[in-house]
XYZ file of C-alpha atoms in Angstrom:
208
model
C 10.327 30.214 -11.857
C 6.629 29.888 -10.912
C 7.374 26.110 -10.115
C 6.935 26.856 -6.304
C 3.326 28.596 -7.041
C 1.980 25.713 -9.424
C 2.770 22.811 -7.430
C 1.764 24.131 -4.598
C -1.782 25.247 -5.653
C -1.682 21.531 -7.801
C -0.859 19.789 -4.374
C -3.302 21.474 -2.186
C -6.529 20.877 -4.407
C -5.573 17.576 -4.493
C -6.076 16.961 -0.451
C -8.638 20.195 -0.151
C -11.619 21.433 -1.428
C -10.983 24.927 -2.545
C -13.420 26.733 -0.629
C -12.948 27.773 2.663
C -9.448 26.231 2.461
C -6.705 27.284 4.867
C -3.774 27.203 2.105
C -5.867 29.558 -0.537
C -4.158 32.670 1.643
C -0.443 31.150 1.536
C -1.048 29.983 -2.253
C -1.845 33.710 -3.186
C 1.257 35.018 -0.931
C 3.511 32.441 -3.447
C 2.167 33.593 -6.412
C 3.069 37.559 -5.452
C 6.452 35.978 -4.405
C 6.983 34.262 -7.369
C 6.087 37.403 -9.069
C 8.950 38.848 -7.424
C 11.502 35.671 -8.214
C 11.477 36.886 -11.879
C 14.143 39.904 -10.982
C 16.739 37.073 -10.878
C 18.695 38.880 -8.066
C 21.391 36.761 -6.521
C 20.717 34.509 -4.116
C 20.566 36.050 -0.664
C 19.116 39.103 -2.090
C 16.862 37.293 -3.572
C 15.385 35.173 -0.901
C 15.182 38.263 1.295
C 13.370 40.895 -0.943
C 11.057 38.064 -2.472
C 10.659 35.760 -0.149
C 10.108 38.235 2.651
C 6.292 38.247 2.698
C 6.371 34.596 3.444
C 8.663 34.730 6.393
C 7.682 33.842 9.601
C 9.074 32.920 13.296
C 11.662 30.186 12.707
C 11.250 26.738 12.932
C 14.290 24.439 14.125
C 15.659 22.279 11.788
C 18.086 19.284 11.792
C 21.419 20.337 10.413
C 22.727 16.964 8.711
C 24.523 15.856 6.082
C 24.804 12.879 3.102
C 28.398 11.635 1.488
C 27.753 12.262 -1.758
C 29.615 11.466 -5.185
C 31.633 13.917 -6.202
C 30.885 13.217 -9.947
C 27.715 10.842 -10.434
C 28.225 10.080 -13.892
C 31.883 8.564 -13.813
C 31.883 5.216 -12.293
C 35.239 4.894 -11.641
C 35.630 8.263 -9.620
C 35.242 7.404 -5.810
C 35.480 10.868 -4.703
C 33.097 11.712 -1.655
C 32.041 15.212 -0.203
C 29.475 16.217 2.744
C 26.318 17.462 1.377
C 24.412 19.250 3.831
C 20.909 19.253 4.503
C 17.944 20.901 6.851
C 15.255 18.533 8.116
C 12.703 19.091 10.171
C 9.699 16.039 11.210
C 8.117 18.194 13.840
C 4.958 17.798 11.479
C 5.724 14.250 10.153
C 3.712 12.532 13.058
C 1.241 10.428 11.038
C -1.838 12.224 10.794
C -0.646 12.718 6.960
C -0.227 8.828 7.003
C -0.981 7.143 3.095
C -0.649 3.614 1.763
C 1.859 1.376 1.635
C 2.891 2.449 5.278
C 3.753 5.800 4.241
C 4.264 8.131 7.150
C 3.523 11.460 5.387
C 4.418 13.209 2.400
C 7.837 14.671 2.104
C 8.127 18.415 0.837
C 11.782 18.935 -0.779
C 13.174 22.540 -1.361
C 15.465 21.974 -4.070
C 18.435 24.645 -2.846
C 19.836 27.007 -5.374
C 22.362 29.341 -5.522
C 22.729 30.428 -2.228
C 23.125 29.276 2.094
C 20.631 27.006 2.452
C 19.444 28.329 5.309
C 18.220 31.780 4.106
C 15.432 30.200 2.110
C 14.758 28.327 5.270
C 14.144 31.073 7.378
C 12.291 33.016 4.405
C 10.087 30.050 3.628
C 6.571 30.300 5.797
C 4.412 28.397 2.919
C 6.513 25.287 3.303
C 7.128 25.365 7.292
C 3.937 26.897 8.660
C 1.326 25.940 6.418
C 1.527 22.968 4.199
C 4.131 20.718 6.524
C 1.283 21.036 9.319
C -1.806 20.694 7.316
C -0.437 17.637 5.247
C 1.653 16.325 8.063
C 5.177 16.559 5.817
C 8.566 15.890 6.279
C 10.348 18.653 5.524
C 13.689 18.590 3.739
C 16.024 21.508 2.476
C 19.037 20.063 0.746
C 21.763 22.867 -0.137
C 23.018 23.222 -3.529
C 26.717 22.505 -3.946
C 29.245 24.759 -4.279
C 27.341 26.671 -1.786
C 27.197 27.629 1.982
C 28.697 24.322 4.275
C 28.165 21.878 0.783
C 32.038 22.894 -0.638
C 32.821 19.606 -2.699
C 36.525 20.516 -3.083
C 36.633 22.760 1.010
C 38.596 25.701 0.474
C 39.484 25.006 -3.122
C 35.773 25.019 -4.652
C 36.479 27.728 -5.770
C 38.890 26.907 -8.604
C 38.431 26.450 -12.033
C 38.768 23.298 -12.563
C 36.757 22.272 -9.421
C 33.789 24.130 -10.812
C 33.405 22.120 -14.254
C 31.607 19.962 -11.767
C 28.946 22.496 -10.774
C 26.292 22.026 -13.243
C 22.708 21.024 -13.514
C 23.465 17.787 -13.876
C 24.816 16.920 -10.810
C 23.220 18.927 -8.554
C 19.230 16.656 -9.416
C 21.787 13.855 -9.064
C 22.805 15.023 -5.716
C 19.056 15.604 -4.830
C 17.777 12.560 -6.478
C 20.254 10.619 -4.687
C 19.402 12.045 -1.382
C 15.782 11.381 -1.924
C 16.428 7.973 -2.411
C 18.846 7.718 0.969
C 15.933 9.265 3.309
C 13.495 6.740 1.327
C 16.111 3.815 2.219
C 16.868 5.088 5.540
C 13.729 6.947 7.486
C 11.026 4.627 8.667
C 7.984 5.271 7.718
C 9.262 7.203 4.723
C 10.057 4.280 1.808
C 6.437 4.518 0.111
C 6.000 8.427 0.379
C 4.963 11.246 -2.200
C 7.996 13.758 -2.547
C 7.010 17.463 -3.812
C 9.614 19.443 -4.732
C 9.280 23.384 -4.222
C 11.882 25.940 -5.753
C 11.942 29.856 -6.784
C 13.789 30.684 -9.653
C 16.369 28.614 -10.894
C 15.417 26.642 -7.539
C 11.952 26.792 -9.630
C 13.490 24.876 -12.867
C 15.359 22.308 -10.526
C 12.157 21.272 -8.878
C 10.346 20.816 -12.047
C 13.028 18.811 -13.799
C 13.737 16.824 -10.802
């Protein structure tokens, strides 16, 4: 669950020095949050009582979404549904710029059990201070089976719709969308992706 904390203290000593940085302040605000993350309240709840010292004013976002597979690992299923995702490239103007024609990094929050946009809105670490200083993409894909990313629409809900909610498939649905931005975004083919998460969101990140 501390998977938000560790990569991005790992991340920021890697393009700062540690003294005098600006992210030391926001890397001690995630580590009380993740603190917090271990109460394992649901989602909403959780993103508002732990992720509340990190909120901030909001920044817009870029409501879009990806057609993905329903089930990744049966080739012969052609079954579609709209993934939705947040992105925001207000900060993704080049002064992060790498090799290989990379624009900027991309930061991913890897959505868990919950409306995407709630961790959004209750993420300052992501939005005001790392996107800016590294000059990131951000992207906030939502976990399926929740908020606007309903596989099956009104019948998600059923049994036999949710055998397909597991693990599995949603780092398939993130990989997947990873590798669409990468194919799709210019500027964005040769680019570092970090993934940030809280919780469970914490264990997706790291085994994505």
């Amino acid at each position: 669950s501390g998977s938000v904390a560790i990569l991005a203290q790992g991340y920021a000593r890697a393009a700062v020095s540690a003294k005098s940085s600006p992210l030391l302040v926001a890397i001690e605000r995630a580590f009380a949050a993740t603190a917090c993350m271990a109460s394992r309240l649901r989602a909403s709840a959780w993103a508002l009582l732990c992720l509340q010292p990190l909120a901030v004013a909001s920044l817009e976002y870029q409501e879009l979404y990806y057609n993905q597979p329903v089930d990744h690992f049966n080739p012969t299923s052609h079954k579609r549904w709209q993934h939705r995702y947040l992105l925001n490239n207000e900060s993704w103007d080049g002064h992060g710029a790498r090799e290989g024609g990379c624009r900027g990094p991309v930061l991913l929050y890897t959505g868990n059990e919950g409306n995407v946009e709630v961790f959004w809105e209750f993420n300052g670490l992501m939005k005001e201070t790392l996107a800016p200083f590294l000059g990131a993409l951000l992207v906030f894909p939502e976990q399926r089976f929740y908020g606007k990313s309903l596989p099956f629409g009104e019948n998600s809900q059923r049994p036999e719709n949710l055998a397909y909610l597991t693990t599995s498939q949603v780092l398939e649905d993130y990989a997947e969308l990873i590798y669409h931005l990468k194919a799709t975004l210019p500027g964005a083919a040769n680019c570092p992706v970090v993934a940030f998460g809280g919780s469970y969101g914490g264990t997706l990140a790291a085994l994505l």
